[in-house]
């Protein structure tokens, strides 16, 4: 298994308030799936497939709220096929990030409903989205930062957030987040471990040109994330099938949030002096704004483009399904082509009565898949409670 599935095979052994440098919600869902289908590759793929499908359905529903034209709403969903990180990583690999894509779209959908109807129920749904968002991935805080920034120049958002019923949002989100936050900021030092992990992943300790390096890294990652879409957009612009114009008045708020999100990302990367940015980190923060795309398209050929996009989408999904076995048949190297059976057999034969400590969660997850009747432990799991260990009777691999 690749890293993401191996992580879930390992961490889903227990119900905790947090796992390593990630919040717990995705793993809680994986634990529930495993109860019904066991610890298997099918279980991991099933949860990811449900999330992938839910993103498409919710994204389409959100677009339908913005556009009365059905073809426009459909074009928003089909445009996702032009985001390589989405169509590849979300379908085959991503866990927390995929779920975050879903909840970010849900957040904006709730806000749009609140602009139309400021009911207590809609505020509670927004509180639910915010609480769940933080429990999925900590960088959901950047979404909240973008919303706060957009309040400065968007009147519709101010009417939503400067309302007494916003207390429902604080109440629902607070109830959901309090147990995890107590765990995170407790005496065990998880915050320090989290900050160290972030610094390592983003290479904030690396030397680079102040301000310039983070901006260049952001721009390169942005281009990498949207390259096919940018190329097609440029071609359509040259052919005068795409033009820059104002969005509809009802969509001004989402456009303002889009600008705010870009500003927040750039400022955060500059302040943190980030040298390395992965496209998948920006994916859930940026793709919801594809809903603005139909505003700039010539809609006369939209139905034709949708037909092409539909078959392209099906082809890409089919390609992702058959990709791994084809790579194996063609002898294209991939980590998923190598098993851990020999390591597992050695452990079962020579160390059956001892606890097993593996080098990291990739090893531990794969060994867990082959030994579902016993616990295994990873040496890089800093969230592992000490009282679960008995190192005197363990073997370190």
Short mmCIF file of C-alpha atoms in Angstrom, two decimals:
data_model
loop_
_atom_site.label_atom_id
_atom_site.label_comp_id
_atom_site.label_asym_id
_atom_site.label_seq_id
_atom_site.Cartn_x
_atom_site.Cartn_y
_atom_site.Cartn_z
CA UNK A 1 0.00 0.00 0.00
CA UNK A 2 1.06 3.60 -0.53
CA UNK A 3 1.60 6.00 2.33
CA UNK A 4 -1.99 7.26 2.78
CA UNK A 5 -3.56 3.79 2.91
CA UNK A 6 -0.74 2.45 5.08
CA UNK A 7 -1.33 5.32 7.52
CA UNK A 8 -5.00 4.44 7.78
CA UNK A 9 -4.25 0.72 8.19
CA UNK A 10 -2.02 1.64 11.10
CA UNK A 11 -3.92 4.45 12.83
CA UNK A 12 -7.34 2.82 12.50
CA UNK A 13 -6.25 0.28 15.09
CA UNK A 14 -7.37 2.75 17.77
CA UNK A 15 -9.87 5.52 18.43
CA UNK A 16 -7.87 8.56 19.55
CA UNK A 17 -8.49 12.29 19.78
CA UNK A 18 -5.65 12.89 17.34
CA UNK A 19 -3.20 11.02 15.13
CA UNK A 20 0.35 12.18 14.50
CA UNK A 21 0.20 15.60 12.75
CA UNK A 22 -3.37 15.16 11.46
CA UNK A 23 -6.77 15.69 13.14
CA UNK A 24 -8.80 12.53 13.80
CA UNK A 25 -11.99 12.66 11.70
CA UNK A 26 -10.83 10.78 8.61
CA UNK A 27 -9.41 7.95 10.71
CA UNK A 28 -12.65 7.79 12.74
CA UNK A 29 -14.51 7.24 9.47
CA UNK A 30 -11.97 4.60 8.45
CA UNK A 31 -12.44 2.80 11.77
CA UNK A 32 -16.20 2.68 11.11
CA UNK A 33 -15.68 1.34 7.57
CA UNK A 34 -13.25 -1.30 8.87
CA UNK A 35 -15.87 -2.55 11.34
CA UNK A 36 -18.05 -3.60 8.41
CA UNK A 37 -15.51 -4.57 5.74
CA UNK A 38 -12.41 -5.45 7.75
CA UNK A 39 -8.88 -4.07 7.34
CA UNK A 40 -8.41 -4.41 3.60
CA UNK A 41 -7.52 -2.45 0.50
CA UNK A 42 -11.22 -2.50 -0.38
CA UNK A 43 -12.05 -0.66 2.86
CA UNK A 44 -9.55 2.11 2.14
CA UNK A 45 -10.60 2.45 -1.50
CA UNK A 46 -14.30 2.44 -0.57
CA UNK A 47 -14.06 5.40 1.78
CA UNK A 48 -12.02 7.34 -0.73
CA UNK A 49 -14.51 6.52 -3.51
CA UNK A 50 -17.46 7.70 -1.40
CA UNK A 51 -15.67 10.99 -0.67
CA UNK A 52 -14.72 11.43 -4.35
CA UNK A 53 -18.32 10.91 -5.43
CA UNK A 54 -19.65 13.21 -2.70
CA UNK A 55 -17.33 16.01 -3.90
CA UNK A 56 -18.75 15.74 -7.43
CA UNK A 57 -22.36 15.69 -6.21
CA UNK A 58 -21.99 18.57 -3.76
CA UNK A 59 -19.95 20.64 -6.21
CA UNK A 60 -22.71 20.19 -8.80
CA UNK A 61 -25.38 21.12 -6.24
CA UNK A 62 -23.44 24.26 -5.27
CA UNK A 63 -23.07 25.26 -8.93
CA UNK A 64 -26.81 24.72 -9.49
CA UNK A 65 -27.51 27.21 -6.71
CA UNK A 66 -25.35 29.78 -8.51
CA UNK A 67 -26.57 29.15 -12.08
CA UNK A 68 -30.05 28.49 -13.39
CA UNK A 69 -28.41 27.19 -16.57
CA UNK A 70 -27.91 23.41 -16.12
CA UNK A 71 -25.11 23.30 -18.69
CA UNK A 72 -23.12 25.86 -16.69
CA UNK A 73 -23.50 23.85 -13.49
CA UNK A 74 -22.36 20.68 -15.24
CA UNK A 75 -19.35 22.41 -16.80
CA UNK A 76 -18.09 23.28 -13.30
CA UNK A 77 -17.95 19.62 -12.31
CA UNK A 78 -16.42 18.48 -15.60
CA UNK A 79 -13.71 21.15 -15.27
CA UNK A 80 -12.33 19.12 -12.34
CA UNK A 81 -10.94 16.63 -14.87
CA UNK A 82 -8.49 19.36 -15.92
CA UNK A 83 -6.98 19.45 -12.42
CA UNK A 84 -4.43 16.59 -12.47
CA UNK A 85 -3.95 16.60 -8.69
CA UNK A 86 -7.69 16.17 -8.17
CA UNK A 87 -8.37 13.46 -10.74
CA UNK A 88 -5.27 11.48 -9.80
CA UNK A 89 -4.57 11.95 -6.10
CA UNK A 90 -8.16 12.30 -4.88
CA UNK A 91 -9.31 9.17 -6.70
CA UNK A 92 -6.30 6.96 -5.92
CA UNK A 93 -4.34 8.28 -2.96
CA UNK A 94 -5.50 11.23 -0.86
CA UNK A 95 -7.33 10.83 2.44
CA UNK A 96 -7.55 13.93 4.66
CA UNK A 97 -7.07 16.32 1.73
CA UNK A 98 -9.90 14.71 -0.27
CA UNK A 99 -12.26 14.97 2.68
CA UNK A 100 -11.20 18.59 3.17
CA UNK A 101 -12.12 19.33 -0.48
CA UNK A 102 -15.63 18.12 0.32
CA UNK A 103 -16.04 20.15 3.50
CA UNK A 104 -14.65 23.37 1.97
CA UNK A 105 -17.27 23.16 -0.78
CA UNK A 106 -19.86 22.41 1.93
CA UNK A 107 -18.73 25.52 3.84
CA UNK A 108 -19.24 27.81 0.85
CA UNK A 109 -22.53 26.12 0.08
CA UNK A 110 -23.73 26.86 3.63
CA UNK A 111 -22.65 30.48 3.34
CA UNK A 112 -24.55 30.85 0.07
CA UNK A 113 -27.65 29.44 1.77
CA UNK A 114 -27.17 31.92 4.63
CA UNK A 115 -26.97 34.85 2.21
CA UNK A 116 -30.42 33.83 0.99
CA UNK A 117 -31.90 32.70 4.31
CA UNK A 118 -30.35 33.57 7.68
CA UNK A 119 -32.14 30.84 9.60
CA UNK A 120 -30.85 29.25 12.80
CA UNK A 121 -30.68 25.89 11.02
CA UNK A 122 -28.41 27.27 8.30
CA UNK A 123 -26.14 28.81 10.94
CA UNK A 124 -25.95 25.47 12.76
CA UNK A 125 -25.04 23.76 9.47
CA UNK A 126 -22.23 26.29 8.99
CA UNK A 127 -21.03 25.59 12.54
CA UNK A 128 -21.07 21.88 11.74
CA UNK A 129 -19.04 22.47 8.56
CA UNK A 130 -16.46 24.57 10.42
CA UNK A 131 -16.11 22.09 13.28
CA UNK A 132 -15.78 19.17 10.91
CA UNK A 133 -13.34 21.12 8.71
CA UNK A 134 -10.88 21.67 11.56
CA UNK A 135 -11.22 18.02 12.60
CA UNK A 136 -10.27 16.96 9.06
CA UNK A 137 -7.13 19.04 8.49
CA UNK A 138 -5.57 21.97 10.32
CA UNK A 139 -5.06 24.06 7.19
CA UNK A 140 -8.84 24.51 7.11
CA UNK A 141 -7.91 27.51 9.28
CA UNK A 142 -6.73 29.18 6.05
CA UNK A 143 -10.30 28.97 4.73
CA UNK A 144 -11.56 30.72 7.86
CA UNK A 145 -8.81 33.35 7.47
CA UNK A 146 -9.95 34.00 3.90
CA UNK A 147 -13.58 34.45 5.05
CA UNK A 148 -12.53 36.91 7.76
CA UNK A 149 -10.40 38.84 5.25
CA UNK A 150 -13.30 38.99 2.78
CA UNK A 151 -15.50 40.65 5.43
CA UNK A 152 -13.49 43.83 4.90
CA UNK A 153 -14.87 44.43 1.41
CA UNK A 154 -17.97 42.26 1.06
CA UNK A 155 -21.27 43.51 2.43
CA UNK A 156 -23.17 40.25 1.94
CA UNK A 157 -20.68 38.37 4.09
CA UNK A 158 -20.82 41.05 6.78
CA UNK A 159 -24.59 40.62 6.96
CA UNK A 160 -24.09 36.88 7.48
CA UNK A 161 -21.33 37.07 10.08
CA UNK A 162 -22.42 40.20 11.99
CA UNK A 163 -25.66 38.57 13.02
CA UNK A 164 -26.68 37.44 16.51
CA UNK A 165 -27.36 33.95 15.16
CA UNK A 166 -23.64 33.54 14.47
CA UNK A 167 -23.58 32.31 18.07
CA UNK A 168 -25.04 29.04 16.75
CA UNK A 169 -21.90 28.64 14.63
CA UNK A 170 -19.65 29.20 17.64
CA UNK A 171 -21.68 26.83 19.81
CA UNK A 172 -21.82 23.92 17.34
CA UNK A 173 -18.17 24.28 16.27
CA UNK A 174 -17.06 24.67 19.88
CA UNK A 175 -18.83 21.49 21.02
CA UNK A 176 -17.23 19.53 18.18
CA UNK A 177 -13.71 20.89 18.64
CA UNK A 178 -13.27 21.14 22.41
CA UNK A 179 -12.18 17.52 23.12
CA UNK A 180 -9.60 17.54 20.31
CA UNK A 181 -8.24 20.98 21.26
CA UNK A 182 -7.82 19.89 24.90
CA UNK A 183 -5.86 16.87 23.63
CA UNK A 184 -3.78 18.99 21.21
CA UNK A 185 -2.82 21.71 23.71
CA UNK A 186 -2.39 19.35 26.66
CA UNK A 187 0.83 18.53 28.49
CA UNK A 188 1.94 15.78 26.08
CA UNK A 189 3.65 18.27 23.75
CA UNK A 190 1.65 17.47 20.62
CA UNK A 191 1.68 21.12 19.47
CA UNK A 192 5.49 21.15 19.43
CA UNK A 193 5.54 17.92 17.43
CA UNK A 194 2.98 19.37 15.01
CA UNK A 195 5.02 22.54 14.45
CA UNK A 196 8.16 20.48 13.88
CA UNK A 197 6.31 18.35 11.31
CA UNK A 198 5.04 21.45 9.47
CA UNK A 199 8.54 22.96 9.39
CA UNK A 200 9.94 19.71 7.96
CA UNK A 201 7.28 19.32 5.26
CA UNK A 202 7.45 22.95 4.10
CA UNK A 203 11.24 23.25 4.46
CA UNK A 204 10.87 26.48 6.40
CA UNK A 205 14.36 26.04 7.79
CA UNK A 206 15.89 26.01 4.29
CA UNK A 207 17.72 29.04 3.01
CA UNK A 208 16.03 31.02 0.30
CA UNK A 209 15.57 34.59 -0.88
CA UNK A 210 13.39 36.38 1.66
CA UNK A 211 9.84 37.01 0.36
CA UNK A 212 10.83 36.15 -3.23
CA UNK A 213 11.32 32.40 -2.66
CA UNK A 214 7.88 31.82 -1.04
CA UNK A 215 6.14 33.82 -3.78
CA UNK A 216 7.94 31.93 -6.56
CA UNK A 217 7.16 28.62 -4.84
CA UNK A 218 3.49 29.63 -4.61
CA UNK A 219 3.30 30.67 -8.27
CA UNK A 220 4.99 27.49 -9.52
CA UNK A 221 2.67 25.33 -7.42
CA UNK A 222 -0.38 27.28 -8.61
CA UNK A 223 0.66 26.75 -12.25
CA UNK A 224 1.31 23.05 -11.60
CA UNK A 225 -2.11 22.69 -9.97
CA UNK A 226 -4.06 24.33 -12.81
CA UNK A 227 -1.73 23.87 -15.82
CA UNK A 228 -4.15 22.05 -18.21
CA UNK A 229 -6.94 24.47 -17.30
CA UNK A 230 -4.66 27.48 -17.85
CA UNK A 231 -3.49 26.19 -21.25
CA UNK A 232 -7.05 25.51 -22.45
CA UNK A 233 -8.17 28.87 -21.07
CA UNK A 234 -5.41 30.65 -23.01
CA UNK A 235 -6.43 28.87 -26.23
CA UNK A 236 -10.09 29.79 -25.70
CA UNK A 237 -9.12 33.39 -24.94
CA UNK A 238 -7.15 33.63 -28.20
CA UNK A 239 -10.15 32.19 -30.07
CA UNK A 240 -12.41 34.69 -28.27
CA UNK A 241 -14.40 31.91 -26.62
CA UNK A 242 -13.38 33.20 -23.21
CA UNK A 243 -13.48 36.79 -21.98
CA UNK A 244 -12.78 38.63 -18.74
CA UNK A 245 -15.98 40.18 -17.40
CA UNK A 246 -17.78 40.88 -14.17
CA UNK A 247 -19.48 38.03 -12.36
CA UNK A 248 -23.16 38.14 -11.54
CA UNK A 249 -24.06 40.21 -8.49
CA UNK A 250 -25.19 37.12 -6.54
CA UNK A 251 -21.68 35.64 -6.94
CA UNK A 252 -19.65 38.66 -5.85
CA UNK A 253 -19.13 37.18 -2.40
CA UNK A 254 -17.47 33.99 -3.69
CA UNK A 255 -15.23 36.03 -5.99
CA UNK A 256 -14.20 38.21 -3.05
CA UNK A 257 -13.43 35.11 -0.98
CA UNK A 258 -11.34 33.82 -3.90
CA UNK A 259 -9.21 36.98 -3.90
CA UNK A 260 -8.97 36.84 -0.12
CA UNK A 261 -7.83 33.21 -0.17
CA UNK A 262 -5.01 34.00 -2.59
CA UNK A 263 -3.92 36.95 -0.43
CA UNK A 264 -3.99 34.85 2.75
CA UNK A 265 -2.00 32.02 1.16
CA UNK A 266 0.71 34.34 -0.14
CA UNK A 267 1.00 36.19 3.18
CA UNK A 268 1.15 32.98 5.22
CA UNK A 269 3.82 31.50 2.97
CA UNK A 270 5.86 34.72 3.17
CA UNK A 271 5.58 34.99 6.96
CA UNK A 272 6.50 31.31 7.42
CA UNK A 273 9.22 31.61 4.75
CA UNK A 274 7.89 28.46 3.10
CA UNK A 275 10.29 27.01 0.51
CA UNK A 276 8.28 23.94 -0.50
CA UNK A 277 4.59 23.83 -1.41
CA UNK A 278 2.85 20.68 -2.62
CA UNK A 279 0.00 21.08 -5.11
CA UNK A 280 -2.22 18.79 -3.03
CA UNK A 281 -1.97 21.21 -0.06
CA UNK A 282 -3.54 23.98 -2.15
CA UNK A 283 -6.11 21.75 -3.84
CA UNK A 284 -8.99 22.06 -1.32
CA UNK A 285 -8.32 25.77 -0.86
CA UNK A 286 -8.50 26.62 -4.56
CA UNK A 287 -10.76 24.25 -6.52
CA UNK A 288 -14.07 25.47 -5.00
CA UNK A 289 -13.59 28.70 -6.95
CA UNK A 290 -14.00 26.82 -10.23
CA UNK A 291 -17.69 27.62 -9.74
CA UNK A 292 -16.86 31.08 -11.12
CA UNK A 293 -15.57 29.65 -14.41
CA UNK A 294 -18.85 29.70 -16.43
CA UNK A 295 -19.00 33.49 -15.98
CA UNK A 296 -16.11 33.85 -18.38
CA UNK A 297 -17.08 31.25 -21.00
CA UNK A 298 -18.97 31.70 -24.25
CA UNK A 299 -22.03 29.56 -23.48
CA UNK A 300 -23.05 29.02 -27.11
CA UNK A 301 -20.80 25.94 -27.37
CA UNK A 302 -21.13 24.88 -23.73
CA UNK A 303 -23.26 21.78 -24.36
CA UNK A 304 -20.76 20.52 -26.95
CA UNK A 305 -17.86 21.08 -24.57
CA UNK A 306 -19.77 19.28 -21.82
CA UNK A 307 -20.18 16.20 -24.00
CA UNK A 308 -16.44 16.17 -24.68
CA UNK A 309 -15.72 16.77 -20.99
CA UNK A 310 -18.03 13.94 -19.92
CA UNK A 311 -16.22 11.32 -22.03
CA UNK A 312 -12.85 12.73 -20.99
CA UNK A 313 -13.90 12.41 -17.35
CA UNK A 314 -14.95 8.77 -17.85
CA UNK A 315 -11.69 8.00 -19.63
CA UNK A 316 -9.61 9.50 -16.81
CA UNK A 317 -11.51 7.49 -14.18
CA UNK A 318 -11.03 4.30 -16.21
CA UNK A 319 -7.33 5.10 -16.61
CA UNK A 320 -6.92 5.53 -12.85
CA UNK A 321 -8.60 2.17 -12.23
CA UNK A 322 -6.33 0.22 -14.59
CA UNK A 323 -3.19 2.30 -14.07
CA UNK A 324 -1.55 0.24 -11.30
CA UNK A 325 -1.89 -3.22 -12.92
CA UNK A 326 -0.78 -1.83 -16.29
CA UNK A 327 2.29 -0.23 -14.68
CA UNK A 328 3.09 -3.59 -13.10
CA UNK A 329 2.67 -5.45 -16.40
CA UNK A 330 4.92 -2.93 -18.17
CA UNK A 331 7.45 -3.13 -15.30
CA UNK A 332 7.13 0.58 -14.52
CA UNK A 333 8.49 0.91 -10.93
CA UNK A 334 6.01 1.80 -8.20
CA UNK A 335 6.09 1.33 -4.44
CA UNK A 336 2.71 -0.45 -4.50
CA UNK A 337 4.22 -3.33 -6.52
CA UNK A 338 6.31 -4.49 -3.59
CA UNK A 339 4.89 -6.42 -0.65
CA UNK A 340 5.86 -6.92 2.97
CA UNK A 341 5.12 -10.64 3.09
CA UNK A 342 8.71 -11.68 3.88
CA UNK A 343 8.97 -9.23 6.79
CA UNK A 344 5.60 -10.45 8.08
CA UNK A 345 6.62 -14.09 7.86
CA UNK A 346 9.85 -13.39 9.75
CA UNK A 347 7.92 -11.66 12.52
CA UNK A 348 5.35 -14.44 12.75
CA UNK A 349 8.03 -17.16 12.86
CA UNK A 350 10.64 -15.65 15.18
CA UNK A 351 8.81 -13.03 17.23
CA UNK A 352 5.21 -14.19 17.53
CA UNK A 353 5.07 -13.55 21.32
CA UNK A 354 6.58 -10.05 21.26
CA UNK A 355 5.28 -6.60 20.42
CA UNK A 356 6.32 -5.41 16.96
CA UNK A 357 7.82 -1.95 16.45
CA UNK A 358 8.27 -0.94 12.81
CA UNK A 359 10.38 2.00 11.51
CA UNK A 360 7.43 4.13 10.37
CA UNK A 361 3.71 4.04 9.59
CA UNK A 362 4.28 2.79 6.02
CA UNK A 363 5.95 -0.36 7.32
CA UNK A 364 3.54 -0.67 10.25
CA UNK A 365 0.43 -0.21 8.09
CA UNK A 366 1.49 -2.86 5.60
CA UNK A 367 2.36 -5.30 8.39
CA UNK A 368 -0.99 -4.54 10.04
CA UNK A 369 -2.77 -5.43 6.76
CA UNK A 370 -1.11 -8.86 6.86
CA UNK A 371 -1.68 -9.39 10.61
CA UNK A 372 -5.13 -8.10 11.43
CA UNK A 373 -5.44 -10.02 14.69
CA UNK A 374 -2.71 -8.11 16.53
CA UNK A 375 -1.46 -4.59 17.25
CA UNK A 376 1.64 -3.21 15.60
CA UNK A 377 3.46 0.00 16.45
CA UNK A 378 5.42 2.61 14.47
CA UNK A 379 8.49 4.39 15.84
CA UNK A 380 7.47 7.71 14.24
CA UNK A 381 4.01 7.75 15.88
CA UNK A 382 4.45 10.54 18.43
CA UNK A 383 0.73 10.45 19.33
CA UNK A 384 0.99 6.87 20.62
CA UNK A 385 0.08 6.76 24.34
CA UNK A 386 3.02 5.47 26.39
CA UNK A 387 0.81 3.13 28.40
CA UNK A 388 0.09 1.11 25.24
CA UNK A 389 3.73 0.08 24.98
CA UNK A 390 5.67 -2.68 26.62
CA UNK A 391 9.14 -2.20 25.16
CA UNK A 392 10.69 -4.84 27.41
CA UNK A 393 8.82 -7.48 25.41
CA UNK A 394 9.12 -5.80 22.04
CA UNK A 395 11.22 -6.31 18.96
CA UNK A 396 12.39 -3.31 16.96
CA UNK A 397 12.57 -3.91 13.22
#
